[in-house]
Amino acid sequence: MFQTNLSRNISTQISVESDLNVDYSEEIPELRSDILNATRELLFELESSSRNIAEDADKHIHSNDVVLTLGKSRTVETFLKRAAKKASFEVIVSECAPFRLGHDLAKSLAKSRIQTTLITDSAAFAMMSRVNKVVIGTHTVLANGGLKAIAGSHLVALAAKYYNVPVIVLSPLYKLSPEYPRSVKIRNRFVSPESLVDYSDGLFVEKTQIYNPLFDYVPPELISLFIFNM
């Protein structure tokens, strides 16, 4: 995703010549310590990124706001709980079928005494008219500013665009990618459709091609704001 000190240190210490006559048995005393230090830095960023992003929560979510999100993102969950310490607002959670991870987020927010409403994905457009802002996480931020995000994100972003509702994306820096949407490295993943259909309907299944993608591509024009951990 991004170049860490690890890759920079290794690239400065190991250079592959054009004739490939490299002695890989040569010892590099500093390499081990550089790898360990870079690994510690990465682990620290992984552990602290959600907290750092949440520090700006009260600047973007205010009392009486209605916020819509989908699925379950640890970063979004931390952000909303931090905002709830200073403001009273409502959260609408789209369940993110077929895995329904939104159920877990809704339970967690309700336990934190945040007014929470759980909806089906198909109800996102109908509910958007009363929403002040959309807050979502992402799997990857692409080089053109678009997102590779959990399936259902594009639907929510389109509904927000129709009602002129701002879409706020929370992302740690390590999710930034130099790849573009059509890159072969940015591929969707498809999982078993067993959660979508009942295999007892044998005739229907035999005659139907069913896709169950994990991710959506969300174009940059549907995004209003990025909040990073720096």
Short mmCIF file of N, CA and C in Angstrom, two decimals, residues 2 52 55 57 79 82 87 160 192 197 218:
data_model
loop_
_atom_site.label_atom_id
_atom_site.label_comp_id
_atom_site.label_asym_id
_atom_site.label_seq_id
_atom_site.Cartn_x
_atom_site.Cartn_y
_atom_site.Cartn_z
N PHE A 2 1.74 1.39 0.99
CA PHE A 2 2.59 2.56 1.05
C PHE A 2 3.98 2.11 1.46
N ASN A 52 -6.75 7.75 16.46
CA ASN A 52 -6.31 9.04 15.91
C ASN A 52 -7.39 9.66 15.04
N GLU A 55 -10.31 11.26 16.99
CA GLU A 55 -10.07 12.53 17.68
C GLU A 55 -10.80 13.69 17.01
N ALA A 57 -13.82 13.42 15.68
CA ALA A 57 -15.23 13.07 15.57
C ALA A 57 -16.15 14.22 15.94
N PHE A 79 -15.13 6.00 15.91
CA PHE A 79 -15.44 7.39 15.57
C PHE A 79 -16.80 7.80 16.15
N ARG A 82 -16.80 7.95 20.00
CA ARG A 82 -16.08 9.14 20.47
C ARG A 82 -16.97 10.38 20.34
N ALA A 87 -21.96 14.66 22.02
CA ALA A 87 -23.17 15.02 21.28
C ALA A 87 -24.18 13.87 21.34
N ALA A 160 -26.93 9.00 -1.34
CA ALA A 160 -26.48 10.25 -0.70
C ALA A 160 -26.30 11.35 -1.74
N SER A 192 -19.12 -17.75 -1.93
CA SER A 192 -20.23 -18.65 -2.21
C SER A 192 -21.58 -17.94 -2.09
N VAL A 197 -29.26 -17.79 -1.73
CA VAL A 197 -30.30 -18.66 -2.28
C VAL A 197 -30.40 -19.92 -1.43
N VAL A 218 -16.48 2.59 -5.55
CA VAL A 218 -17.18 3.86 -5.35
C VAL A 218 -16.36 4.95 -6.02
#
